[in-house]
Backbone as a ProteinNet text record, in pm:
[ID]
protein_1_A
[PRIMARY]
MSKFGFISIVGKTNVGKSTLLNKILERKLAITSRKPQTTRNRILGAWNHKDMQAIFLDTPGVHTGHKKVLNKYMNQVAMHALKNVDLILFIVDRDRWGEEEERIIKQLNGSKIPVILVINKIDRIKNKEDLLPTIEKLKAKFDFEEIIPISALKNKNAPKELYEVIINYLPHGQPHYEEDFVTDLSKEFFISEIIREKAINRLGDELPYSISIIIDALKEDKKLLSISATIYVDSKSHKPILLGKKGDMMKSIGTAARKEIQFEYDKKVFLELWVKVKKKWTDDVNWISQLGYDLKKYEN
[TERTIARY]
663.5	656.1	659	718.8	719.7	590.3	559.8	450.6	488.7	415.6	451.5	317.8	303.2	180	178.8	101.7	69.3	-52.7	-47	-161	-182.6	-307	-343.1	-411.2	-377.6	-442.9	-521.3	-657.1	-741.3	-844.7	-903.6	-1000.1	-1011.4	-1101.3	-1117.4	-1005.6	-1007.5	-904.9	-902.1	-781.2	-772.1	-830.4	-823.5	-873.1	-748.4	-634.4	-515.6	-442.3	-450.4	-382.2	-232.1	-179.4	-33.6	22.6	-56.4	-13.4	-4.1	-103.5	-107.6	13.2	38.2	152.9	285.3	292.5	413.9	433.9	326.1	309.2	356.2	306.2	324.1	477.7	528.6	665.8	770.8	710.6	804.5	899	871.1	948.9	860	904.3	826.1	852.6	765.7	772.1	685.7	568.3	476.9	451.7	448	419.1	276.1	262.2	124.9	84	-39	-90	-230.6	-282.9	-424.7	-504	-437.5	-494.1	-525.3	-661.1	-691.6	-599.4	-603.4	-538.5	-379.2	-321.9	-177.4	-91.3	-147.4	-83.5	-132.8	-37.9	-88.9	-49	38.7	91	86.6	105.2	112.7	247.4	238.3	364.4	384.8	491.9	524.4	621.3	574.8	666	671.8	791.9	807.5	812.8	749.9	749.6	793.7	903.7	957.1	953.4	888.1	856.1	877	983.9	1025.7	1033.9	954.9	959.5	845.6	808.2	704.1	743.1	697.1	723.2	590.6	551	441	458.8	410.8	441.9	310.8	326	205.4	196.4	83.9	60.4	-21.3	33.5	-52.1	-92.3	-219.5	-285.2	-342.5	-365.4	-426.6	-568.1	-619.7	-753.3	-856.7	-958.7	-1072.7	-1144.6	-1176.9	-1265.3	-1335.5	-1457.8	-1547.4	-1568.2	-1512.3	-1541.3	-1468.2	-1361	-1280.4	-1264.8	-1259.4	-1265.5	-1137.6	-1033.7	-916.8	-844	-745.2	-657	-586.5	-526.8	-459	-555.2	-665	-770.5	-809.6	-837.5	-884.7	-776.4	-645.8	-536.1	-532.4	-550.1	-540.9	-655	-758.1	-876.7	-841.4	-780.2	-740.5	-645.7	-553.4	-451.3	-509.1	-597.9	-678.7	-749	-836.6	-916.9	-834.4	-718.3	-629	-578.1	-557.2	-505.6	-602.7	-724.8	-823	-808.9	-712.5	-694	-552.8	-538.6	-405.5	-329.4	-399.3	-336.6	-381.6	-327.3	-366.7	-462.4	-455.6	-535.1	-563.1	-685.8	-705.4	-753	-672.3	-723.2	-800.5	-924.7	-1017.1	-1038.2	-979	-961.7	-1088.6	-1161.5	-1276.9	-1268.8	-1317.6	-1335.9	-1441.8	-1426.4	-1521.4	-1658.9	-1694.8	-1823.6	-1852.1	-1791.3	-1806.6	-1811.5	-1927.4	-1950	-2021	-1957.9	-2030.5	-2005.2	-2014.2	-2010	-1874.4	-1779.8	-1631.1	-1642.8	-1688.9	-1684.3	-1776.2	-1891.1	-1984	-1916.8	-1841.2	-1777.5	-1664.9	-1591.9	-1498	-1568	-1692.3	-1764.8	-1816	-1857.1	-1894.6	-1795.4	-1661.9	-1561.9	-1511.9	-1538.3	-1512.3	-1617.9	-1731.5	-1846.1	-1804.4	-1808.2	-1758.2	-1621.3	-1530.2	-1390.7	-1371.7	-1282.8	-1248.9	-1131.1	-1086.7	-964.9	-1027.3	-972.1	-1022	-1005.9	-1110.4	-1110.2	-1117.2	-1035.9	-1040	-1086.2	-1191.4	-1230.9	-1168.2	-1101.4	-1017.1	-1093.2	-1151.7	-1219.8	-1116.5	-1082.3	-973.4	-1025.6	-929.8	-963.5	-1058.2	-1038.8	-1129.3	-1088.3	-954.8	-917	-1012.3	-1095.6	-1189.2	-1317.7	-1312	-1446.1	-1409	-1476.1	-1451.1	-1505.2	-1624.2	-1676.2	-1681.4	-1607.7	-1603.8	-1722.6	-1823.8	-1967.3	-2026.8	-1984.9	-2055.8	-2026.3	-1914.7	-1867.6	-1947.8	-2019.3	-2086.2	-2197.1	-2276	-2386.9	-2310	-2198.9	-2122.7	-2087.2	-2029.5	-1982.7	-2087.3	-2211.8	-2315.5	-2369.2	-2369	-2415.3	-2320.1	-2192.8	-2084	-2085.1	-2122.5	-2138.1	-2220.4	-2335.5	-2435.4	-2391.3	-2281.4	-2238.2	-2168.6	-2094.4	-2013.9	-1968.4	-1937.9	-1888.7	-1744	-1720.9	-1576.9	-1526.6	-1398.3	-1343.9	-1339	-1302.6	-1285.4	-1311	-1348	-1362.5	-1285.6	-1181.5	-1098.8	-1094.9	-1121.2	-1106.5	-970.2	-920.7	-785.3	-762.7	-651.6	-616.8	-470.4	-468.1	-333.7	-232.6	-304.1	-222.7	-178.4	-266.1	-242.4	-203.1	-187.4	-137.7	-225.4	-356.7	-441	-480.1	-438.6	-459.3	-380.6	-307.2	-227.5	-77.7	5.3	-23.4	-41.5	-28.2	-33.3	-135.5	-260	-372.8	-375	-333	-322.4	-216.3	-108.1	-6.7	-66.7	-135.1	-205	-281.9	-374	-460.6	-380	-285.8	-212.1	-132.5	-75.7	-4.5	-107.2	-238.4	-336.8	-381.6	-398.3	-456.5	-358.7	-228.5	-120.5	-114.2	-91.4	-75.2	80.7	86.9	214.8	300.2	423.5	523.5	645.5	739.8	875.6	875.5	952.3	971.6	1021.2	963.4	1002.5	1125.5	1148.5	1246.1	1346.2	1469.7	1573.5	1520.1	1578	1522.8	1549.9	1658.3	1682.7	1608.9	1526.1	1440.3	1335.3	1327.4	1229	1119.2	1168.2	1075.8	1129.9	1050.4	1095.3	1101.2	1075	1083.1	1215.6	1228.6	1369.7	1397.7	1534.5	1574.3	1506.9	1502.8	1448.3	1304.6	1227.3	1078.3	1059.9	1147.4	1131.8	1159.3	1257.5	1309.9	1205.6	1143.1	1051	922.8	884.5	770.9	798.2	916.5	944.4	927.4	977.7	961	813.3	742.1	598.5	519.8	567.4	493.2	516.6	638.4	678.7	596.3	578.1	510	356.2	287.8	141.4	109.1	192.4	164.5	177.6	229.5	253.6	165.3	79.3	-9	-141.1	-225.3	-371.8	-429.1	-570.2	-639.7	-642	-623.4	-637.8	-508.6	-394.4	-271.4	-192.2	-209	-152.6	-178.4	-309.1	-345.2	-283.8	-229.5	-180.6	-23.9	44	182.3	247.7	350.3	424.5	574.8	646.8	800.8	880.5	972.7	1068.4	1204.7	1276.8	1419.5	1501.7	1557.7	1640.3	1778.4	1833.1	1967	1989.4	2060.7	2085.5	2240.7	2320.5	2461.6	2495.3	2568.5	2598.5	2738.7	2792.8	2918.7	2903.6	3009.9	3013.4	2969.7	2984.6	2945.6	2835.1	2811.4	2721.5	2618.7	2504.4	2389.9	2340.2	2364.7	2328.8	2215.2	2102.9	1976.9	1923.4	1891.9	1825.4	1688.1	1581.5	1450.1	1361.7	1258.6	1154.1	1015.3	958.5	815.5	740	644.4	553.2	431.1	367.7	228.1	153.5	18.1	-57.5	-120.7	-83.2	-138.8	-31.8	-21.7	68.4	22.8	-99.5	-140.2	-90.7	-54.2	-7.3	130.6	206.1	355.3	392.8	336.9	373.3	329.7	227.4	180.8	284	344	445.9	575.3	609.7	741.9	717.4	603.9	590.1	651.3	625.4	689.2	833.8	910.7	1056.3	1108.2	1031.5	1083.4	1072.4	997	995.2	930.7	825.4	766.7	853.3	927.9	1024.8	1135	1178	1290.9	1247	1111.1	1066.1	1049.8	987.4	980.5	1118.9	1212.4	1353.8	1421.6	1403.3	1473.3	1411.9	1276.5	1218.8	1248.9	1260.5	1283.7	1433.1	1511.2	1660.8	1687.9	1616.5	1653.1	1590.7	1486.2	1429.5	1511.3	1549.8	1645.9	1777.8	1829.1	1947.8	1939.6	1822.7	1788.2	1768.4	1705.5	1683.1	1807.6	1900.1	2022.3	2148.3	2135.9	2248.6	2374	2341.9	2461.7	2418.4	2523.9	2484.7	2415.3	2318.7	2229.2	2234.2	2265.7	2249.6	2128.5	2027.3	1905.7	1870.6	1859.6	1827.6	1679.8	1592.1	1450.2	1422.9	1350.7	1295.6	1139.8	1077	939.3	905.3	822.7	788.1	644	584.8	441.6	421.6	344.6	294.5	151.2	99.5	-46.5	-134.1	-231.6	-332.3	-259.6	-153.1	-85.2	-161.4	-246.4	-320.9	-424.1	-430.7	-516.6	-438.7	-305.5	-219.7	-158.6	-198.3	-151.9	-3	47.7	195.4	286.6	231.8	313.5	301	183.4	157.1	243.5	257.3	349.3	501	531.7	675.9	698.9	596.7	613.6	641	619.1	640.3	513.9	395	280.1	229.4	225	213.7	53.7	2.9	-136	-189.4	-105.2	-153.4	-147.2	-63.1	-63	-186.7	-254.6	-370.6	-505	-501.6	-611.2	-743.2	-706.7	-806.3	-797
-1007.1	-1115	-1058.3	-1112.6	-1059.2	-1093	-1010.7	-1022.4	-1009.2	-1095.8	-1093.3	-1125.2	-1070	-1103.2	-1022.7	-1083.1	-1022.7	-931.5	-821.9	-732.9	-686.7	-711.5	-667.4	-542.2	-458.2	-325.7	-337.2	-339	-350.5	-245.8	-237.8	-122.1	-107.5	-23.8	2.3	89.3	116.5	202.8	343.1	407	544.3	592.2	500	534.3	570.7	565.8	607.3	490.2	360.6	251	267.5	294.7	307.6	419	545.8	649.9	611.9	534.5	491.9	406	305.5	205.9	292.8	392.2	475	543.8	601.2	676.1	581.3	445.2	363.6	334.9	292.8	250.7	364.1	498.1	621.4	610.5	569.1	555.9	525.3	573	547.6	409.5	318.1	176.7	162.9	204.9	196.1	329.4	321.7	442.1	494.4	621.2	681.2	776.7	793.8	883.3	906.5	1021.4	1043.2	957.3	896.7	817.4	680.2	627	499.3	393.1	277.3	150.9	171.3	246.9	277.3	160.4	103.8	-22.3	-154.4	-220.9	-338	-475.5	-466.8	-591	-580.4	-701.9	-691.5	-639	-532.2	-469.8	-514.5	-568.5	-612	-517.8	-480	-391.9	-436.5	-426.9	-476.1	-353.1	-368.3	-261	-315.6	-274.7	-312.3	-211.5	-243.4	-148.9	-235.4	-189.8	-256.7	-408.3	-477.6	-635.6	-682.8	-608.6	-626.4	-625.7	-713.6	-710.2	-733.9	-629.5	-642.1	-640.2	-731.8	-733.2	-699.4	-580.4	-519	-561.5	-592.2	-623.6	-524.4	-431.3	-328.1	-402.2	-371.2	-444.5	-349.6	-405.4	-320.6	-297	-185.7	-139.8	-242.5	-279	-355.5	-269.7	-305.8	-246.3	-335.6	-290.4	-374.5	-326.7	-212.9	-159.3	-219.4	-298.5	-345.4	-503.1	-553.7	-702.8	-764	-682.7	-727.2	-818.4	-897	-990.5	-917.7	-798.3	-743.8	-684	-637.1	-601.8	-714.5	-819.7	-952.9	-992.6	-984	-1023	-933.1	-799.9	-701.5	-744.5	-770.8	-802	-931.9	-1035.1	-1156.7	-1131	-1037	-1012.3	-956.9	-867.1	-801.9	-900.3	-977.1	-1072.8	-1179.3	-1213.8	-1320.1	-1257.5	-1136.8	-1074.7	-1066.3	-1116.1	-1132.3	-1269.8	-1352.4	-1477.2	-1491.6	-1584.8	-1622.1	-1497.9	-1393.1	-1290.9	-1295.2	-1207.1	-1188.6	-1075.9	-971.1	-858.1	-788.2	-731.8	-662.2	-519.5	-435.9	-294.3	-262.8	-231.6	-210.9	-55.1	4.9	135.5	181.3	285	336	496.5	545.4	700.4	734.7	863.6	900.4	908.8	924.3	937.8	868.7	760.6	681.3	541	472.5	315.7	271.5	177.1	125.9	-22.4	-57.2	-193.6	-269.5	-194.7	-254.9	-295.1	-201.6	-223.1	-337.2	-340.6	-455.6	-601	-585.9	-707.8	-756.6	-673.6	-704.7	-745.5	-694.3	-739.3	-867.5	-921.8	-1039.7	-1149.3	-1118.3	-1204.3	-1219.4	-1107.1	-1107.4	-1181.6	-1206.5	-1271.5	-1420.1	-1446.2	-1589.3	-1602.2	-1493	-1496.4	-1471.7	-1536.4	-1508	-1413.6	-1357.1	-1257.4	-1118	-1056.4	-922.1	-819.8	-744	-633.6	-499.1	-405.1	-282.8	-181.5	-115.2	-17.3	106.7	149.4	275.3	386.8	479.1	572.1	687.4	713.7	792.4	925.2	1017.9	1157.3	1236.9	1230	1306.3	1442.6	1479	1617.7	1706.2	1648	1723.9	1754	1709.5	1740.5	1849.2	1956.3	2064.9	2041.1	1974.1	1944.6	1795.8	1752.1	1619.6	1540.4	1616.4	1556.9	1523.6	1578.6	1540.7	1388.9	1345.9	1195.4	1094.9	1134.8	1039.7	957.7	1025.6	946.5	837.6	878.5	775.3	659.4	684.1	579.4	485.4	536.5	465.8	381.5	439.3	366.9	236.7	263.9	171.2	56.2	85.6	-12.5	-121.6	-76.3	-188.9	-268.1	-245.1	-325.7	-444.5	-440.9	-549.7	-548.2	-649	-654.6	-622.8	-488	-437.5	-444.8	-487.9	-482.7	-331	-251.9	-99.5	-27.3	107.4	200.4	316.3	343.5	451.8	563.6	688.3	785.5	840.2	860.7	905	1009.2	1074.2	1123.5	1078.1	977.7	926.5	1042.7	1127.7	1224.4	1338.8	1390.4	1493.8	1434.2	1313	1245.3	1261.4	1281.5	1290.7	1151.2	1114.6	972.3	869.6	907.6	797.4	854.4	766.3	636.1	613	716.9	696.2	603.1	632.8	553.8	414	398.8	283.3	191.4	246.6	171.3	96.1	163.9	101.4	-7.8	3.8	-94.9	-210.6	-199.1	-297.6	-386.8	-315	-383.2	-484.2	-419	-480.9	-606.9	-608	-728.6	-843.8	-793.8	-886.4	-1008.3	-1129.7	-1243.4	-1244.5	-1318.7	-1323.5	-1433.5	-1406.1	-1481.9	-1415.5	-1488.9	-1441.6	-1386.6	-1282.6	-1209.4	-1321.2	-1309.5	-1403.2	-1356.5	-1224.7	-1167.6	-1087.3	-1061.3	-982.1	-842.4	-780.1	-648.9	-534.3	-550.1	-455.5	-498.4	-599.6	-628.1	-524.7	-489.8	-391.3	-441.5	-504	-553.3	-668.3	-742.1	-847.2	-799.5	-674	-627.1	-620.8	-662	-664.3	-515.5	-495.7	-352.7	-321.5	-406.5	-397.5	-352.4	-421.5	-392.2	-254.5	-223.2	-94.3	29.8	3.8	105.4	127.2	21.9	25.8	90.7	70	137.1	285.7	334.7	470.5	539.8	474.2	521.7	527.2	424.2	434.4	540.1	562.2	669.9	813.4	836	961.1	975.5	868.7	874.2	901.5	818.1	836.8	958.4	1029.5	1160.8	1265.7	1238.5	1349.7	1324	1211.8	1176.5	1207.9	1201.7	1219.4	1109.5	1106.1	995.4	860.6	848.7	715.8	643.3	726.6	663.1	581.8	639.4	564.4	417	379.6	227.9	140.1	207.4	129.5	119.5	178.2	161.4	64.4	2.8	-92.6	-74.1	-107.4	-82.6	-207.1	-223.5	-337.6	-287.3	-334.3	-290.3	-380.8	-322.9	-411.3	-439.9	-350.8	-364.3	-279.8	-345.7	-270.9	-312.6	-218	-236.1	-144.3	-188.2	-110.8	-129.7	-23.1	-32.6	69.1	84	162.3	319.8	360.1	513.7	530.6	443.6	453.8	338.6	385.9	292.3	313.7	226.8	244.4	170.1	222.9	168.2	187.6	87.3	99.6	39.5	113.7	70.1	113	33.1	55.8	75.9	176.3	208.5	150.2	73.4	5.3	58.9	92.4	138.6	47.3	33.8	-69	-17.5	112.4	154.9	256.9	252.9	346.9	493	512.4	656.3	699.2	623.5	657.5	697	649.9	667	819.2	897.2	1034.7	1119.3	1077.4	1138	1121.2	992.1	967.2	1049.6	1047.1	1122.1	1256.5	1317.2	1466.1	1539.5	1670.6	1760.6	1772.7	1729.7	1716.2	1638.3	1534.6	1453.2	1509.1	1616.4	1687.4	1608.4	1527.1	1448.3	1341.1	1277.7	1179.6	1229.7	1347.6	1401.4	1434.1	1487.8	1523.1	1383.8	1282.6	1154	1102.7	1103.4	1053	1133.5	1260.9	1351.9	1330.4	1326.7	1301.3	1170.5	1060	922.7	922.5	967.6	964	1020.7	1146.1	1215.5	1125.3	1062.2	974.9	857.5	788.1	664	710.8	823.3	872	885.4	944.8	961.2	826.9	733.9	608.6	528.4	531.2	444.4	521.6	650.2	739.7	718.8	718.9	720.1	778	816.1	866.3	772.5	818.7	729.8	782.5	679	698.2	628.2	703.2	632.3	658.7	557.7	546.8	490.2	568	527.9	520.5	421.1	395.9	381.9	407.6	378	285.6	186.6	86.8	55.1	-0.6	-41.3	-185.5	-228.6	-369.5	-363.3	-402.9	-376.2	-474	-405.5	-473.5	-561.5	-511.9	-589.2	-625.2	-533.7	-542.3	-672	-726.9	-852.2	-967.8	-958.3	-1060.3	-1137	-1261.3	-1344.1	-1351.5	-1395.8	-1419.8	-1292.5	-1176.3	-1052.8	-1004.4	-1022.4	-982.2	-1069.5	-1197.6	-1288.6	-1242.7	-1192.4	-1146	-1035.1	-944.6	-832.2	-857.6	-983.3	-1035.7	-1057.7	-1048.1	-1070.1	-1214.5	-1278.3	-1422.5	-1453.2	-1480.9	-1502.2	-1625.7	-1722.7	-1853.9	-1841.5	-1770.3	-1759.2	-1718.9	-1633.7	-1571.8	-1615.8	-1735.1	-1776.1	-1818.3	-1876	-1918.3	-1821.8
2942.2	2838.5	2713	2612.4	2466.3	2395.2	2303.1	2210.7	2067.5	1990.5	1850.9	1775.8	1655.7	1563.6	1423.6	1354	1220.9	1216.6	1158.9	1151.5	1003.5	958.5	819.7	819.9	728.1	699.1	571.6	595.3	478.7	476.3	352.1	325.8	171.5	132.9	-14.3	-56.8	-194.8	-239.1	-188.5	-171.6	-140.1	3.7	94.4	223.4	321.1	280.5	365	423.6	371.8	426.3	432.5	309.3	301.7	382.4	385.1	463.4	612.7	663.8	796.9	816.6	729.4	765.8	778.3	680.4	687	810.9	868.7	994	1111.3	1116.1	1212.8	1215.6	1100.4	1085.3	1098.4	1083.1	1085.1	981.8	873.1	753.9	630.5	520.1	395.8	338.7	345.7	294.1	174.5	190.8	87.1	10.4	-115.4	-198.9	-171.9	-191.3	-172.1	-286.4	-300.4	-406	-391.9	-436.4	-431.9	-540.9	-626.1	-725.5	-663.2	-689	-635.7	-686.9	-622.6	-658	-674.9	-591.7	-605.8	-566.3	-439.9	-384.1	-469.9	-520	-607.9	-546.7	-454.9	-389.3	-231.5	-171.2	-19.5	14.9	104.2	157.3	296.5	333.4	470.8	534.7	654.4	739.7	881.6	946.3	1073.6	1169.3	1280.5	1377.3	1515.8	1574.7	1692.2	1800.9	1902.9	2016.9	2155.1	2224.2	2336	2322.9	2391.8	2386.7	2300	2193.1	2102.7	1964.1	1876	1737.9	1660	1585	1500.2	1360.4	1283.3	1131.4	1056.8	997.8	935.5	791.3	732.8	601.7	533.3	453.8	379.1	257.8	211.8	104.4	-4.3	-124.1	-220.8	-172.1	-224	-197.9	-258.5	-182.6	-241.1	-346	-460.6	-552.8	-635.8	-685.9	-762.8	-891.3	-949.9	-1072.1	-1192.5	-1171.6	-1285.5	-1277.2	-1398.9	-1411.9	-1475.5	-1488.6	-1566.1	-1466.4	-1518.4	-1437.5	-1321.9	-1354.1	-1246.8	-1137.7	-1169.2	-1072.9	-980.4	-1046.7	-982.3	-879.1	-922.5	-839.2	-718.2	-740.1	-626.6	-514.4	-573.4	-480.9	-403.8	-468	-403	-296	-323.7	-214.6	-100.9	-113.9	-8.2	71.5	3.6	86.9	148.5	91	161.5	281	300	407.8	543.5	509.3	612.5	690	644	701.5	769.6	856.9	910.9	974.9	1032.1	1093.7	1246.8	1323.8	1459.8	1499.1	1402.1	1415.9	1291.2	1278.2	1131.2	1175.6	1092.8	1101.9	979.7	998	878.7	863.7	763.7	745.1	656.4	706.3	625.9	632.3	524.3	509.6	609	660.7	762.6	718.3	599.9	553.7	428.4	391	280.1	319.4	293.3	325.3	209.1	139.3	9	-6.5	-144.5	-183.8	-136.4	-139.9	-110.4	41.2	131.7	273.3	307.9	234.1	264.4	230.6	115.5	76.7	181.8	227.7	348	473.2	501.4	617.5	601.6	473.2	447.2	469.6	434.5	451.3	594.2	675.8	816.7	900.9	852	923.2	962.8	1088.2	1123.1	1157.6	1140.1	1174.1	1316	1385.8	1520.3	1540.4	1425.5	1430.9	1483.2	1588.1	1630.8	1525.9	1507.7	1402	1472.9	1440	1500.6	1376.5	1377.4	1274.2	1302.4	1192.3	1200.5	1103.7	1159.9	1073.5	1045.6	925.9	871.2	821.1	811.6	752.8	837.1	967.6	1066.7	1070.6	1013.1	1004.7	919.4	847.5	767.3	852.4	962.4	1052.2	1147.9	1152.2	1235.1	1376.6	1392.4	1525.7	1547.1	1639.9	1674.5	1690.1	1743.7	1773.1	1639.5	1534.5	1405.4	1367.9	1439.3	1410.6	1484.8	1579.1	1654.5	1599	1502.8	1423.7	1339.2	1278.2	1191.3	1280.6	1393.7	1483.4	1514.7	1543.9	1590.8	1475.2	1356.2	1239.1	1207.8	1218.7	1187.6	1301.8	1427.1	1522.7	1496.1	1409.5	1383.5	1274.4	1192.5	1077.7	1123.8	1231.4	1261.7	1415.3	1477.4	1623.6	1627.7	1593.8	1608.9	1760.7	1767.5	1912.6	1952.1	1865.8	1905.7	1776.2	1792.5	1681.6	1720.4	1631.6	1650.5	1546.1	1569.1	1464.6	1455.4	1335.3	1321.4	1208.4	1199.6	1074.7	1045.2	960.3	920.3	854.3	782.5	705	813.9	912.6	998.7	1138.5	1153.4	1274.4	1391.6	1383.6	1490.3	1526.6	1649.6	1711.5	1659	1538.9	1470.9	1471.1	1519.5	1559.7	1712.3	1790.9	1944.1	1992	1971	2027.4	1961.6	1831.3	1770.4	1842.2	1883.7	1942.9	2061.8	2144.6	2261.1	2234.3	2135.4	2087.5	2035.2	1944.1	1890.1	2008.7	2098.5	2213.9	2284.6	2302.5	2384.3	2318.5	2183	2117.4	2060	2056.9	2000.1	2099.6	2053.8	2138.3	2197.6	2297.2	2360.4	2267.7	2245.7	2169.6	2147.1	2088.8	2064.3	1934	1898.8	1776	1668.8	1557	1438.3	1364.7	1373.2	1298.2	1378	1325.3	1405.5	1432	1523.1	1555.7	1451.2	1373.9	1257.7	1133.7	1138.8	1011.7	987.6	864.7	831.7	729.5	618.1	517.1	445	367.9	285.5	137.9	118	-19.2	-69.7	-194.6	-270.2	-296.9	-318.3	-356.8	-505.9	-587.7	-712.1	-714.7	-627.2	-611	-562.3	-452.4	-380	-480.4	-547.4	-656.7	-768.7	-819.8	-909	-873.9	-743.1	-676.4	-655.9	-619.7	-628.1	-758.1	-866.5	-1008.1	-1032	-1008.1	-1033.2	-956.6	-834.3	-765.1	-830.9	-862.3	-927.5	-1059	-1120.3	-1262.8	-1229	-1144.5	-1134.5	-1075.7	-981.9	-923.6	-1021.7	-1147.8	-1248.7	-1370	-1366.9	-1489.2	-1459.9	-1562.9	-1552.6	-1475.5	-1485.2	-1412.3	-1464.2	-1601.7	-1666.8	-1678.4	-1694.9	-1743.3	-1611.8	-1489.9	-1382.4	-1371.1	-1407.5	-1396.6	-1497.8	-1603.6	-1712.7	-1734.4	-1615.1	-1634.5	-1532.3	-1569.4	-1488.5	-1504.4	-1411.9	-1412.9	-1403	-1488.5	-1478.7	-1464.4	-1368.3	-1359.1	-1436.9	-1538.9	-1632.3	-1582	-1519.2	-1462.1	-1340.6	-1233.1	-1121.4	-1078.7	-1070.2	-1029.2	-909.6	-818.8	-688.4	-641.8	-597.9	-533	-402.7	-355.1	-209.4	-240	-355.7	-382.6	-476.4	-568.7	-694	-696.8	-729.3	-757.1	-896	-995.8	-1126.7	-1168.8	-1220.9	-1244.6	-1384.3	-1459.5	-1588.2	-1570.5	-1604.2	-1586.8	-1708.6	-1717.1	-1839.1	-1777.1	-1817.9	-1784.2	-1904.1	-1874.2	-1974.4	-1972.9	-2082.5	-2110	-2191.2	-2176.1	-2242	-2369.6	-2415.5	-2547.8	-2620.5	-2744.9	-2814.1	-2786.3	-2762.7	-2740.4	-2602.6	-2508.9	-2375.6	-2381.1	-2474.2	-2472.4	-2490.6	-2589.6	-2601.6	-2469.9	-2406.2	-2278.3	-2171.3	-2160	-2067.3	-2083	-2217	-2256.2	-2237.8	-2262.5	-2260.2	-2364.8	-2367.4	-2464.8	-2457.8	-2554.6	-2566.4	-2449.8	-2402.7	-2298.1	-2163.9	-2144.5	-2013.6	-1908.2	-1939.3	-1842.2	-1780.8	-1875.3	-1831.1	-1753.4	-1783.8	-1713.5	-1566.4	-1560.1	-1419	-1334.6	-1399.4	-1327.5	-1279.6	-1373.6	-1355.6	-1238.2	-1255.9	-1148.1	-1013	-992.4	-859.1	-819.4	-894.1	-860.9	-806.2	-881.3	-855.6	-717.1	-690.3	-566.5	-438.3	-452.5	-341.3	-324.8	-440.2	-430.9	-359	-393.2	-334.4	-178.7	-145.5	-3.4	71.6	3.8	70	95.7	-1.5	7.9	32.6	43.8	76.1	4.6	-123.8	-224.4	-361.9	-449.9	-577.7	-652.9	-729.5	-808.6	-964.7	-1057.5	-1194.4	-1242	-1296.4	-1337.9	-1477.6	-1540.3	-1707.6	-1720	-1774.6	-1787.8	-1948.1	-1967.6	-2094.9	-2101	-2208.9	-2227.7	-2338.7	-2310.8	-2408.8	-2401.1	-2503.9	-2503.9	-2499	-2398	-2389.5	-2388.7	-2498	-2516.8	-2426.9	-2362.2	-2268.3	-2173.2	-2109.6	-2019.7	-1887.6	-1854.1	-1733.2	-1733.8	-1847.8	-1863.6	-1917.4	-1908.6	-1959.2	-1831.8	-1817.3	-1708.9	-1704.1	-1818	-1815.8	-1782.3	-1848.6	-1811.3	-1667.2	-1613.2	-1478.3	-1390.3	-1419.1	-1344.3	-1344.5	-1469.4	-1499.5	-1423.8	-1384.5	-1299.5	-1157.4	-1108.6	-973.8	-904.5	-957.3	-888.2	-906.8	-781.6	-769.8	-776.8	-901	-920.3	-850.6	-844.7	-787.9	-635.8	-578.6	-423.8	-349.5	-422	-367.4	-425.9	-493	-557.9	-465.2	-351.7	-263.5	-129.2
[MASK]
++++++++++++++++++++++++++++++++++++++++++++++++++++++++++++++++++++++++++++++++++++++++++++++++++++++++++++++++++++++++++++++++++++++++++++++++++++++++++++++++++++++++++++++++++++++++++++++++++++++++++++++++++++++++++++++++++++++++++++++++++++++++++++++++++++++++++++++++++++++++++++++++++++++++++++

């Protein structure tokens, strides 16, 4: 009998949610970075396995330190993912439990949705027995259906053991999407995310949070994909940092992005990048809406 369901991947920033999603799907769908708050929107990815279809929802990391409109939106998206799904994968770092995790637990209390606690980054533990006290402590936090230690980066227990759990907890039902369906992301969104990833992985700690990408033009034929995009920063002082000496930073970002876009779409890519300033855009409701973030959708 067929199985189908929606699965939310939730947790605080930088615990490896997007890395895990990419491992499960066996393709890069969500951009990754060591910088916190890399994921800004809900990323949907479909996994088809024999007679089962699981729809994963990767979410922004829950965080409490920022109060700007963009940060509030990201938290709303994450909290919304705790509702109307069939299974929740709650990802935590092996040795870090704080205010963000407590906030998620508070939202989960009273919910009838099964929750699997996934302890990530166990590759940093030499002796597995050292993990036992952590597991016992986390058992007291919530009535988790199961607790599974993994290393999403090093592939320990992920995704093999998670496959078995997912299959077990998904309800019976017919697939909602065609077998070749992968995601509902638009090509423009996916390309803008690739550019943003290449930028944030080359910049310092502050600048990644203040950049946004808009695809100004996209033309495609059988052999060529032509893209014109603008990278926006929220301060004049950030523009020369992004440009780099003699434009070296922008060249590096553009080259890396072009190579990955070519790989994804298997055709030659012409990529033109510009840099502009949009002051305090992370606190500008209208501008954030223009970027494709649906503020009203996740208000409740």
